[in-house]
PDB file of N, CA and C in Angstrom:
ATOM      1  N   MET C  29     198.091-121.181 -10.278  1.00  0.00           N
ATOM      2  CA  MET C  29     197.910-122.404  -9.527  1.00  0.00           C
ATOM      3  C   MET C  29     199.148-122.681  -8.707  1.00  0.00           C
ATOM      4  N   MET C  30     198.854-123.286  -7.647  1.00  0.00           N
ATOM      5  CA  MET C  30     199.938-123.581  -6.732  1.00  0.00           C
ATOM      6  C   MET C  30     200.421-125.009  -6.946  1.00  0.00           C
ATOM      7  N   LYS C  31     201.666-125.170  -7.057  1.00  0.00           N
ATOM      8  CA  LYS C  31     202.232-126.491  -7.257  1.00  0.00           C
ATOM      9  C   LYS C  31     202.377-127.151  -5.899  1.00  0.00           C
ATOM     10  N   GLU C  32     201.777-128.362  -5.806  1.00  0.00           N
ATOM     11  CA  GLU C  32     201.856-129.059  -4.523  1.00  0.00           C
ATOM     12  C   GLU C  32     203.161-129.814  -4.438  1.00  0.00           C
ATOM     13  N   ASN C  33     203.681-129.794  -3.271  1.00  0.00           N
ATOM     14  CA  ASN C  33     204.913-130.526  -3.041  1.00  0.00           C
ATOM     15  C   ASN C  33     204.510-131.922  -2.566  1.00  0.00           C
ATOM     16  N   PHE C  34     204.715-132.864  -3.420  1.00  0.00           N
ATOM     17  CA  PHE C  34     204.290-134.220  -3.108  1.00  0.00           C
ATOM     18  C   PHE C  34     205.534-135.082  -3.018  1.00  0.00           C
ATOM     19  N   HIS C  35     205.949-135.306  -1.822  1.00  0.00           N
ATOM     20  CA  HIS C  35     207.186-136.046  -1.642  1.00  0.00           C
ATOM     21  C   HIS C  35     206.889-137.307  -0.840  1.00  0.00           C
ATOM     22  N   ILE C  36     207.294-138.455  -1.373  1.00  0.00           N
ATOM     23  CA  ILE C  36     207.109-139.736  -0.683  1.00  0.00           C
ATOM     24  C   ILE C  36     208.500-140.293  -0.431  1.00  0.00           C
ATOM     25  N   ASN C  37     208.719-140.636   0.804  1.00  0.00           N
ATOM     26  CA  ASN C  37     210.047-141.175   1.111  1.00  0.00           C
ATOM     27  C   ASN C  37     210.138-142.639   0.679  1.00  0.00           C
ATOM     28  N   GLN C  38     211.332-143.162   0.722  1.00  0.00           N
ATOM     29  CA  GLN C  38     211.625-144.515   0.254  1.00  0.00           C
ATOM     30  C   GLN C  38     210.796-145.550   1.010  1.00  0.00           C
ATOM     31  N   LYS C  39     210.667-145.416   2.291  1.00  0.00           N
ATOM     32  CA  LYS C  39     209.924-146.382   3.105  1.00  0.00           C
ATOM     33  C   LYS C  39     208.448-146.377   2.722  1.00  0.00           C
ATOM     34  N   GLU C  40     207.863-145.209   2.549  1.00  0.00           N
ATOM     35  CA  GLU C  40     206.453-145.123   2.163  1.00  0.00           C
ATOM     36  C   GLU C  40     206.246-145.725   0.767  1.00  0.00           C
ATOM     37  N   TRP C  41     207.187-145.450  -0.129  1.00  0.00           N
ATOM     38  CA  TRP C  41     207.100-145.996  -1.482  1.00  0.00           C
ATOM     39  C   TRP C  41     207.166-147.524  -1.449  1.00  0.00           C
ATOM     40  N   GLN C  42     208.013-148.061  -0.628  1.00  0.00           N
ATOM     41  CA  GLN C  42     208.150-149.504  -0.486  1.00  0.00           C
ATOM     42  C   GLN C  42     206.861-150.101   0.076  1.00  0.00           C
ATOM     43  N   GLU C  43     206.241-149.452   1.038  1.00  0.00           N
ATOM     44  CA  GLU C  43     204.975-149.932   1.605  1.00  0.00           C
ATOM     45  C   GLU C  43     203.872-149.934   0.550  1.00  0.00           C
ATOM     46  N   ILE C  44     203.868-148.896  -0.272  1.00  0.00           N
ATOM     47  CA  ILE C  44     202.871-148.825  -1.347  1.00  0.00           C
ATOM     48  C   ILE C  44     203.080-149.971  -2.335  1.00  0.00           C
ATOM     49  N   GLU C  45     204.325-150.228  -2.708  1.00  0.00           N
ATOM     50  CA  GLU C  45     204.617-151.326  -3.633  1.00  0.00           C
ATOM     51  C   GLU C  45     204.230-152.674  -3.028  1.00  0.00           C
ATOM     52  N   GLU C  46     204.525-152.848  -1.745  1.00  0.00           N
ATOM     53  CA  GLU C  46     204.148-154.095  -1.071  1.00  0.00           C
ATOM     54  C   GLU C  46     202.627-154.259  -1.050  1.00  0.00           C
ATOM     55  N   TYR C  47     201.931-153.164  -0.791  1.00  0.00           N
ATOM     56  CA  TYR C  47     200.474-153.208  -0.782  1.00  0.00           C
ATOM     57  C   TYR C  47     199.952-153.569  -2.179  1.00  0.00           C
ATOM     58  N   GLU C  48     200.509-152.939  -3.221  1.00  0.00           N
ATOM     59  CA  GLU C  48     200.092-153.237  -4.591  1.00  0.00           C
ATOM     60  C   GLU C  48     200.373-154.687  -4.948  1.00  0.00           C
ATOM     61  N   ASN C  49     201.548-155.175  -4.562  1.00  0.00           N
ATOM     62  CA  ASN C  49     201.888-156.578  -4.832  1.00  0.00           C
ATOM     63  C   ASN C  49     200.928-157.524  -4.117  1.00  0.00           C
ATOM     64  N   GLU C  50     200.638-157.228  -2.879  1.00  0.00           N
ATOM     65  CA  GLU C  50     199.699-158.048  -2.104  1.00  0.00           C
ATOM     66  C   GLU C  50     198.309-157.999  -2.741  1.00  0.00           C
ATOM     67  N   TYR C  51     197.917-156.800  -3.163  1.00  0.00           N
ATOM     68  CA  TYR C  51     196.617-156.629  -3.812  1.00  0.00           C
ATOM     69  C   TYR C  51     196.548-157.460  -5.098  1.00  0.00           C
ATOM     70  N   ARG C  52     197.590-157.374  -5.934  1.00  0.00           N
ATOM     71  CA  ARG C  52     197.623-158.150  -7.180  1.00  0.00           C
ATOM     72  C   ARG C  52     197.573-159.655  -6.898  1.00  0.00           C
ATOM     73  N   LYS C  53     198.332-160.063  -5.867  1.00  0.00           N
ATOM     74  CA  LYS C  53     198.348-161.472  -5.493  1.00  0.00           C
ATOM     75  C   LYS C  53     196.939-161.920  -5.075  1.00  0.00           C
ATOM     76  N   ASN C  54     196.257-161.090  -4.300  1.00  0.00           N
ATOM     77  CA  ASN C  54     194.897-161.417  -3.860  1.00  0.00           C
ATOM     78  C   ASN C  54     193.916-161.456  -5.028  1.00  0.00           C
ATOM     79  N   VAL C  55     194.097-160.539  -5.974  1.00  0.00           N
ATOM     80  CA  VAL C  55     193.239-160.531  -7.161  1.00  0.00           C
ATOM     81  C   VAL C  55     193.452-161.811  -7.964  1.00  0.00           C
ATOM     82  N   ARG C  56     194.727-162.220  -8.134  1.00  0.00           N
ATOM     83  CA  ARG C  56     195.017-163.469  -8.854  1.00  0.00           C
ATOM     84  C   ARG C  56     194.408-164.665  -8.131  1.00  0.00           C
ATOM     85  N   LYS C  57     194.539-164.697  -6.803  1.00  0.00           N
ATOM     86  CA  LYS C  57     193.951-165.796  -6.030  1.00  0.00           C
ATOM     87  C   LYS C  57     192.439-165.828  -6.217  1.00  0.00           C
ATOM     88  N   GLN C  58     191.832-164.647  -6.158  1.00  0.00           N
ATOM     89  CA  GLN C  58     190.383-164.574  -6.330  1.00  0.00           C
ATOM     90  C   GLN C  58     189.984-165.069  -7.721  1.00  0.00           C
ATOM     91  N   GLU C  59     190.732-164.675  -8.741  1.00  0.00           N
ATOM     92  CA  GLU C  59     190.447-165.131 -10.106  1.00  0.00           C
ATOM     93  C   GLU C  59     190.616-166.641 -10.215  1.00  0.00           C
ATOM     94  N   GLU C  60     191.654-167.180  -9.574  1.00  0.00           N
ATOM     95  CA  GLU C  60     191.874-168.630  -9.589  1.00  0.00           C
ATOM     96  C   GLU C  60     190.725-169.353  -8.904  1.00  0.00           C
ATOM     97  N   VAL C  61     190.299-168.808  -7.764  1.00  0.00           N
ATOM     98  CA  VAL C  61     189.190-169.426  -7.034  1.00  0.00           C
ATOM     99  C   VAL C  61     187.912-169.357  -7.867  1.00  0.00           C
ATOM    100  N   GLU C  62     187.663-168.219  -8.500  1.00  0.00           N
ATOM    101  CA  GLU C  62     186.482-168.083  -9.353  1.00  0.00           C
ATOM    102  C   GLU C  62     186.529-169.065 -10.516  1.00  0.00           C
ATOM    103  N   THR C  63     187.707-169.227 -11.114  1.00  0.00           N
ATOM    104  CA  THR C  63     187.869-170.186 -12.210  1.00  0.00           C
ATOM    105  C   THR C  63     187.607-171.604 -11.712  1.00  0.00           C
ATOM    106  N   GLU C  64     188.148-171.926 -10.548  1.00  0.00           N
ATOM    107  CA  GLU C  64     187.934-173.258  -9.981  1.00  0.00           C
ATOM    108  C   GLU C  64     186.456-173.493  -9.672  1.00  0.00           C
ATOM    109  N   ILE C  65     185.799-172.476  -9.140  1.00  0.00           N
ATOM    110  CA  ILE C  65     184.366-172.595  -8.841  1.00  0.00           C
ATOM    111  C   ILE C  65     183.577-172.828 -10.131  1.00  0.00           C
ATOM    112  N   LYS C  66     183.927-172.085 -11.189  1.00  0.00           N
ATOM    113  CA  LYS C  66     183.245-172.271 -12.471  1.00  0.00           C
ATOM    114  C   LYS C  66     183.447-173.690 -12.996  1.00  0.00           C
ATOM    115  N   GLN C  67     184.681-174.202 -12.856  1.00  0.00           N
ATOM    116  CA  GLN C  67     184.963-175.567 -13.306  1.00  0.00           C
ATOM    117  C   GLN C  67     184.157-176.578 -12.491  1.00  0.00           C
ATOM    118  N   LEU C  68     184.106-176.360 -11.180  1.00  0.00           N
ATOM    119  CA  LEU C  68     183.340-177.268 -10.325  1.00  0.00           C
ATOM    120  C   LEU C  68     181.852-177.216 -10.646  1.00  0.00           C
ATOM    121  N   LEU C  69     181.352-176.018 -10.921  1.00  0.00           N
ATOM    122  CA  LEU C  69     179.945-175.893 -11.304  1.00  0.00           C
ATOM    123  C   LEU C  69     179.673-176.611 -12.619  1.00  0.00           C
ATOM    124  N   PHE C  70     180.601-176.474 -13.564  1.00  0.00           N
ATOM    125  CA  PHE C  70     180.448-177.167 -14.839  1.00  0.00           C
ATOM    126  C   PHE C  70     180.460-178.679 -14.627  1.00  0.00           C
ATOM    127  N   LEU C  71     181.413-179.167 -13.814  1.00  0.00           N
ATOM    128  CA  LEU C  71     181.476-180.601 -13.522  1.00  0.00           C
ATOM    129  C   LEU C  71     180.222-181.064 -12.800  1.00  0.00           C
ATOM    130  N   SER C  72     179.756-180.245 -11.880  1.00  0.00           N
ATOM    131  CA  SER C  72     178.543-180.584 -11.142  1.00  0.00           C
ATOM    132  C   SER C  72     177.352-180.677 -12.088  1.00  0.00           C
ATOM    133  N   LYS C  73     177.248-179.706 -12.989  1.00  0.00           N
ATOM    134  CA  LYS C  73     176.155-179.718 -13.965  1.00  0.00           C
ATOM    135  C   LYS C  73     176.262-180.953 -14.853  1.00  0.00           C
ATOM    136  N   SER C  74     177.478-181.249 -15.314  1.00  0.00           N
ATOM    137  CA  SER C  74     177.689-182.429 -16.155  1.00  0.00           C
ATOM    138  C   SER C  74     177.327-183.697 -15.396  1.00  0.00           C
ATOM    139  N   SER C  75     177.738-183.766 -14.138  1.00  0.00           N
ATOM    140  CA  SER C  75     177.426-184.936 -13.317  1.00  0.00           C
ATOM    141  C   SER C  75     175.922-185.083 -13.138  1.00  0.00           C
ATOM    142  N   MET C  76     175.245-183.977 -12.902  1.00  0.00           N
ATOM    143  CA  MET C  76     173.794-184.024 -12.735  1.00  0.00           C
ATOM    144  C   MET C  76     173.121-184.489 -14.023  1.00  0.00           C
ATOM    145  N   GLU C  77     173.614-184.023 -15.161  1.00  0.00           N
ATOM    146  CA  GLU C  77     173.046-184.454 -16.440  1.00  0.00           C
ATOM    147  C   GLU C  77     173.257-185.952 -16.640  1.00  0.00           C
ATOM    148  N   ILE C  78     174.441-186.436 -16.291  1.00  0.00           N
ATOM    149  CA  ILE C  78     174.732-187.868 -16.415  1.00  0.00           C
ATOM    150  C   ILE C  78     173.836-188.665 -15.479  1.00  0.00           C
ATOM    151  N   LEU C  79     173.709-188.201 -14.234  1.00  0.00           N
ATOM    152  CA  LEU C  79     172.849-188.896 -13.276  1.00  0.00           C
ATOM    153  C   LEU C  79     171.401-188.910 -13.744  1.00  0.00           C
ATOM    154  N   TYR C  80     170.935-187.801 -14.290  1.00  0.00           N
ATOM    155  CA  TYR C  80     169.561-187.737 -14.782  1.00  0.00           C
ATOM    156  C   TYR C  80     169.367-188.711 -15.942  1.00  0.00           C
ATOM    157  N   GLN C  81     170.365-188.771 -16.827  1.00  0.00           N
ATOM    158  CA  GLN C  81     170.295-189.703 -17.954  1.00  0.00           C
ATOM    159  C   GLN C  81     170.271-191.146 -17.447  1.00  0.00           C
ATOM    160  N   GLN C  82     171.145-191.447 -16.471  1.00  0.00           N
ATOM    161  CA  GLN C  82     171.184-192.800 -15.920  1.00  0.00           C
ATOM    162  C   GLN C  82     169.875-193.132 -15.208  1.00  0.00           C
ATOM    163  N   TRP C  83     169.298-192.150 -14.517  1.00  0.00           N
ATOM    164  CA  TRP C  83     168.024-192.362 -13.845  1.00  0.00           C
ATOM    165  C   TRP C  83     166.951-192.710 -14.881  1.00  0.00           C
ATOM    166  N   GLY C  84     166.958-191.975 -16.003  1.00  0.00           N
ATOM    167  CA  GLY C  84     166.004-192.257 -17.076  1.00  0.00           C
ATOM    168  C   GLY C  84     166.201-193.655 -17.646  1.00  0.00           C
ATOM    169  N   GLU C  85     167.464-194.047 -17.815  1.00  0.00           N
ATOM    170  CA  GLU C  85     167.755-195.392 -18.312  1.00  0.00           C
ATOM    171  C   GLU C  85     167.273-196.444 -17.326  1.00  0.00           C
ATOM    172  N   CYS C  86     167.456-196.186 -16.042  1.00  0.00           N
ATOM    173  CA  CYS C  86     166.981-197.120 -15.016  1.00  0.00           C
ATOM    174  C   CYS C  86     165.462-197.240 -15.068  1.00  0.00           C
ATOM    175  N   GLN C  87     164.782-196.120 -15.265  1.00  0.00           N
ATOM    176  CA  GLN C  87     163.322-196.154 -15.365  1.00  0.00           C
ATOM    177  C   GLN C  87     162.895-197.012 -16.552  1.00  0.00           C
ATOM    178  N   GLU C  88     163.606-196.885 -17.665  1.00  0.00           N
ATOM    179  CA  GLU C  88     163.305-197.706 -18.841  1.00  0.00           C
ATOM    180  C   GLU C  88     163.531-199.186 -18.531  1.00  0.00           C
ATOM    181  N   ILE C  89     164.615-199.479 -17.818  1.00  0.00           N
ATOM    182  CA  ILE C  89     164.907-200.868 -17.448  1.00  0.00           C
ATOM    183  C   ILE C  89     163.805-201.411 -16.552  1.00  0.00           C
ATOM    184  N   TYR C  90     163.356-200.600 -15.572  1.00  0.00           N
ATOM    185  CA  TYR C  90     162.267-201.041 -14.694  1.00  0.00           C
ATOM    186  C   TYR C  90     160.998-201.318 -15.494  1.00  0.00           C
ATOM    187  N   LYS C  91     160.700-200.452 -16.468  1.00  0.00           N
ATOM    188  CA  LYS C  91     159.515-200.664 -17.302  1.00  0.00           C
ATOM    189  C   LYS C  91     159.650-201.962 -18.088  1.00  0.00           C
ATOM    190  N   LEU C  92     160.852-202.196 -18.640  1.00  0.00           N
ATOM    191  CA  LEU C  92     161.080-203.431 -19.390  1.00  0.00           C
ATOM    192  C   LEU C  92     160.954-204.652 -18.485  1.00  0.00           C
ATOM    193  N   GLN C  93     161.493-204.550 -17.264  1.00  0.00           N
ATOM    194  CA  GLN C  93     161.383-205.665 -16.323  1.00  0.00           C
ATOM    195  C   GLN C  93     159.923-205.951 -15.996  1.00  0.00           C
ATOM    196  N   GLU C  94     159.143-204.892 -15.781  1.00  0.00           N
ATOM    197  CA  GLU C  94     157.721-205.075 -15.501  1.00  0.00           C
ATOM    198  C   GLU C  94     157.016-205.723 -16.687  1.00  0.00           C
ATOM    199  N   ALA C  95     157.366-205.284 -17.902  1.00  0.00           N
ATOM    200  CA  ALA C  95     156.756-205.861 -19.102  1.00  0.00           C
ATOM    201  C   ALA C  95     157.128-207.337 -19.235  1.00  0.00           C
ATOM    202  N   VAL C  96     158.386-207.665 -18.958  1.00  0.00           N
ATOM    203  CA  VAL C  96     158.829-209.065 -19.021  1.00  0.00           C
ATOM    204  C   VAL C  96     158.088-209.896 -17.979  1.00  0.00           C
ATOM    205  N   GLN C  97     157.954-209.363 -16.767  1.00  0.00           N
ATOM    206  CA  GLN C  97     157.240-210.094 -15.718  1.00  0.00           C
ATOM    207  C   GLN C  97     155.777-210.318 -16.103  1.00  0.00           C
ATOM    208  N   GLU C  98     155.148-209.297 -16.671  1.00  0.00           N
ATOM    209  CA  GLU C  98     153.757-209.438 -17.108  1.00  0.00           C
ATOM    210  C   GLU C  98     153.655-210.469 -18.228  1.00  0.00           C
ATOM    211  N   PHE C  99     154.609-210.437 -19.170  1.00  0.00           N
ATOM    212  CA  PHE C  99     154.621-211.422 -20.248  1.00  0.00           C
ATOM    213  C   PHE C  99     154.778-212.833 -19.681  1.00  0.00           C
ATOM    214  N   GLU C 100     155.684-212.987 -18.705  1.00  0.00           N
ATOM    215  CA  GLU C 100     155.888-214.299 -18.087  1.00  0.00           C
ATOM    216  C   GLU C 100     154.615-214.780 -17.403  1.00  0.00           C
ATOM    217  N   LYS C 101     153.924-213.872 -16.710  1.00  0.00           N
ATOM    218  CA  LYS C 101     152.666-214.248 -16.046  1.00  0.00           C
ATOM    219  C   LYS C 101     151.638-214.709 -17.076  1.00  0.00           C
ATOM    220  N   GLN C 102     151.516-213.948 -18.171  1.00  0.00           N
ATOM    221  CA  GLN C 102     150.561-214.322 -19.214  1.00  0.00           C
ATOM    222  C   GLN C 102     150.941-215.661 -19.845  1.00  0.00           C
ATOM    223  N   ALA C 103     152.230-215.853 -20.082  1.00  0.00           N
ATOM    224  CA  ALA C 103     152.698-217.115 -20.666  1.00  0.00           C
ATOM    225  C   ALA C 103     152.409-218.280 -19.724  1.00  0.00           C
ATOM    226  N   MET C 104     152.618-218.074 -18.432  1.00  0.00           N
ATOM    227  CA  MET C 104     152.336-219.135 -17.454  1.00  0.00           C
ATOM    228  C   MET C 104     150.840-219.456 -17.428  1.00  0.00           C
ATOM    229  N   ARG C 105     149.996-218.407 -17.481  1.00  0.00           N
ATOM    230  CA  ARG C 105     148.542-218.646 -17.497  1.00  0.00           C
ATOM    231  C   ARG C 105     148.146-219.406 -18.762  1.00  0.00           C
ATOM    232  N   GLU C 106     148.730-219.027 -19.894  1.00  0.00           N
ATOM    233  CA  GLU C 106     148.436-219.706 -21.156  1.00  0.00           C
ATOM    234  C   GLU C 106     148.896-221.164 -21.101  1.00  0.00           C
ATOM    235  N   CYS C 107     150.082-221.405 -20.562  1.00  0.00           N
ATOM    236  CA  CYS C 107     150.579-222.783 -20.410  1.00  0.00           C
ATOM    237  C   CYS C 107     149.657-223.587 -19.497  1.00  0.00           C
ATOM    238  N   GLN C 108     149.189-222.955 -18.429  1.00  0.00           N
ATOM    239  CA  GLN C 108     148.282-223.628 -17.496  1.00  0.00           C
ATOM    240  C   GLN C 108     146.978-224.007 -18.209  1.00  0.00           C
ATOM    241  N   ARG C 109     146.448-223.066 -19.017  1.00  0.00           N
ATOM    242  CA  ARG C 109     145.211-223.365 -19.762  1.00  0.00           C
ATOM    243  C   ARG C 109     145.443-224.506 -20.751  1.00  0.00           C
ATOM    244  N   GLU C 110     146.573-224.462 -21.458  1.00  0.00           N
ATOM    245  CA  GLU C 110     146.877-225.529 -22.414  1.00  0.00           C
ATOM    246  C   GLU C 110     147.042-226.868 -21.704  1.00  0.00           C
ATOM    247  N   GLU C 111     147.699-226.843 -20.562  1.00  0.00           N
ATOM    248  CA  GLU C 111     147.881-228.079 -19.794  1.00  0.00           C
ATOM    249  C   GLU C 111     146.531-228.634 -19.344  1.00  0.00           C
ATOM    250  N   GLU C 112     145.664-227.749 -18.871  1.00  0.00           N
ATOM    251  CA  GLU C 112     144.330-228.192 -18.445  1.00  0.00           C
ATOM    252  C   GLU C 112     143.546-228.746 -19.632  1.00  0.00           C
ATOM    253  N   ALA C 113     143.658-228.098 -20.806  1.00  0.00           N
ATOM    254  CA  ALA C 113     142.961-228.574 -22.003  1.00  0.00           C
ATOM    255  C   ALA C 113     143.501-229.942 -22.419  1.00  0.00           C
ATOM    256  N   LEU C 114     144.822-230.126 -22.356  1.00  0.00           N
ATOM    257  CA  LEU C 114     145.411-231.429 -22.696  1.00  0.00           C
ATOM    258  C   LEU C 114     144.975-232.509 -21.710  1.00  0.00           C
ATOM    259  N   GLU C 115     144.911-232.163 -20.431  1.00  0.00           N
ATOM    260  CA  GLU C 115     144.449-233.130 -19.429  1.00  0.00           C
ATOM    261  C   GLU C 115     142.998-233.519 -19.697  1.00  0.00           C
ATOM    262  N   GLU C 116     142.184-232.535 -20.080  1.00  0.00           N
ATOM    263  CA  GLU C 116     140.775-232.816 -20.400  1.00  0.00           C
ATOM    264  C   GLU C 116     140.682-233.721 -21.620  1.00  0.00           C
ATOM    265  N   GLN C 117     141.487-233.443 -22.669  1.00  0.00           N
ATOM    266  CA  GLN C 117     141.503-234.304 -23.854  1.00  0.00           C
ATOM    267  C   GLN C 117     141.965-235.711 -23.487  1.00  0.00           C
ATOM    268  N   TYR C 118     142.964-235.805 -22.616  1.00  0.00           N
ATOM    269  CA  TYR C 118     143.468-237.110 -22.190  1.00  0.00           C
ATOM    270  C   TYR C 118     142.368-237.887 -21.472  1.00  0.00           C
ATOM    271  N   ARG C 119     141.636-237.207 -20.574  1.00  0.00           N
ATOM    272  CA  ARG C 119     140.543-237.882 -19.854  1.00  0.00           C
ATOM    273  C   ARG C 119     139.468-238.364 -20.834  1.00  0.00           C
ATOM    274  N   LYS C 120     139.143-237.524 -21.829  1.00  0.00           N
ATOM    275  CA  LYS C 120     138.138-237.921 -22.816  1.00  0.00           C
ATOM    276  C   LYS C 120     138.617-239.115 -23.631  1.00  0.00           C
ATOM    277  N   LEU C 121     139.897-239.064 -24.060  1.00  0.00           N
ATOM    278  CA  LEU C 121     140.441-240.196 -24.820  1.00  0.00           C
ATOM    279  C   LEU C 121     140.470-241.463 -23.979  1.00  0.00           C
ATOM    280  N   LYS C 122     140.809-241.335 -22.700  1.00  0.00           N
ATOM    281  CA  LYS C 122     140.846-242.490 -21.802  1.00  0.00           C
ATOM    282  C   LYS C 122     139.437-243.062 -21.642  1.00  0.00           C
ATOM    283  N   ALA C 123     138.453-242.147 -21.513  1.00  0.00           N
ATOM    284  CA  ALA C 123     137.063-242.598 -21.382  1.00  0.00           C
ATOM    285  C   ALA C 123     136.611-243.291 -22.660  1.00  0.00           C
ATOM    286  N   MET C 124     136.977-242.745 -23.832  1.00  0.00           N
ATOM    287  CA  MET C 124     136.621-243.373 -25.102  1.00  0.00           C
ATOM    288  C   MET C 124     137.293-244.732 -25.230  1.00  0.00           C
ATOM    289  N   GLU C 125     138.542-244.824 -24.785  1.00  0.00           N
ATOM    290  CA  GLU C 125     139.268-246.094 -24.830  1.00  0.00           C
ATOM    291  C   GLU C 125     138.551-247.138 -23.978  1.00  0.00           C
ATOM    292  N   GLU C 126     138.095-246.736 -22.814  1.00  0.00           N
ATOM    293  CA  GLU C 126     137.370-247.667 -21.942  1.00  0.00           C
ATOM    294  C   GLU C 126     136.044-248.080 -22.575  1.00  0.00           C
ATOM    295  N   GLU C 127     135.353-247.111 -23.195  1.00  0.00           N
ATOM    296  CA  GLU C 127     134.090-247.440 -23.858  1.00  0.00           C
ATOM    297  C   GLU C 127     134.319-248.421 -24.998  1.00  0.00           C
ATOM    298  N   ILE C 128     135.370-248.203 -25.786  1.00  0.00           N
ATOM    299  CA  ILE C 128     135.687-249.112 -26.893  1.00  0.00           C
ATOM    300  C   ILE C 128     136.037-250.487 -26.342  1.00  0.00           C
ATOM    301  N   GLY C 129     136.836-250.507 -25.256  1.00  0.00           N
ATOM    302  CA  GLY C 129     137.194-251.781 -24.635  1.00  0.00           C
ATOM    303  C   GLY C 129     135.956-252.497 -24.120  1.00  0.00           C
ATOM    304  N   ASP C 130     135.057-251.771 -23.470  1.00  0.00           N
ATOM    305  CA  ASP C 130     133.808-252.362 -22.970  1.00  0.00           C
ATOM    306  C   ASP C 130     132.958-252.868 -24.135  1.00  0.00           C
ATOM    307  N   PHE C 131     132.894-252.099 -25.230  1.00  0.00           N
ATOM    308  CA  PHE C 131     132.109-252.493 -26.393  1.00  0.00           C
ATOM    309  C   PHE C 131     132.612-253.817 -26.956  1.00  0.00           C
ATOM    310  N   PHE C 132     133.956-253.961 -27.109  1.00  0.00           N
ATOM    311  CA  PHE C 132     134.518-255.199 -27.638  1.00  0.00           C
ATOM    312  C   PHE C 132     134.301-256.360 -26.685  1.00  0.00           C
ATOM    313  N   GLU C 133     134.343-256.103 -25.384  1.00  0.00           N
ATOM    314  CA  GLU C 133     134.114-257.184 -24.413  1.00  0.00           C
ATOM    315  C   GLU C 133     132.675-257.671 -24.498  1.00  0.00           C
ATOM    316  N   ARG C 134     131.738-256.776 -24.685  1.00  0.00           N
ATOM    317  CA  ARG C 134     130.333-257.173 -24.753  1.00  0.00           C
ATOM    318  C   ARG C 134     130.033-257.900 -26.060  1.00  0.00           C
ATOM    319  N   ASN C 135     130.704-257.537 -27.123  1.00  0.00           N
ATOM    320  CA  ASN C 135     130.397-258.112 -28.427  1.00  0.00           C
ATOM    321  C   ASN C 135     131.270-259.324 -28.780  1.00  0.00           C
ATOM    322  N   HIS C 136     132.116-259.756 -27.935  1.00  0.00           N
ATOM    323  CA  HIS C 136     132.937-260.946 -28.229  1.00  0.00           C
ATOM    324  C   HIS C 136     132.711-261.990 -27.233  1.00  0.00           C
TER     325      HIS C 136
END
């Protein structure tokens, strides 16, 4: 076998080292960027989960508000019916009072 003469001068060696250093620096930057992207994705996912949870809570609040409004409407209708029934009883009592008054006037 023939032995190859592989000679690199100082300048070429320095260029190779500079290239390797630049390459390593770029690899580190890429790893840092990838790590940052992963962190941002995790934060984004967490934020989306929180927003979804809050949206669900808001939906529950809206349902409760609707239920309260419906209850208030029913309560108002019930109060209205009771008020009308009391007014009817009052009219009947007033009519009975007049009849009793008329009866006593006729008999005295």
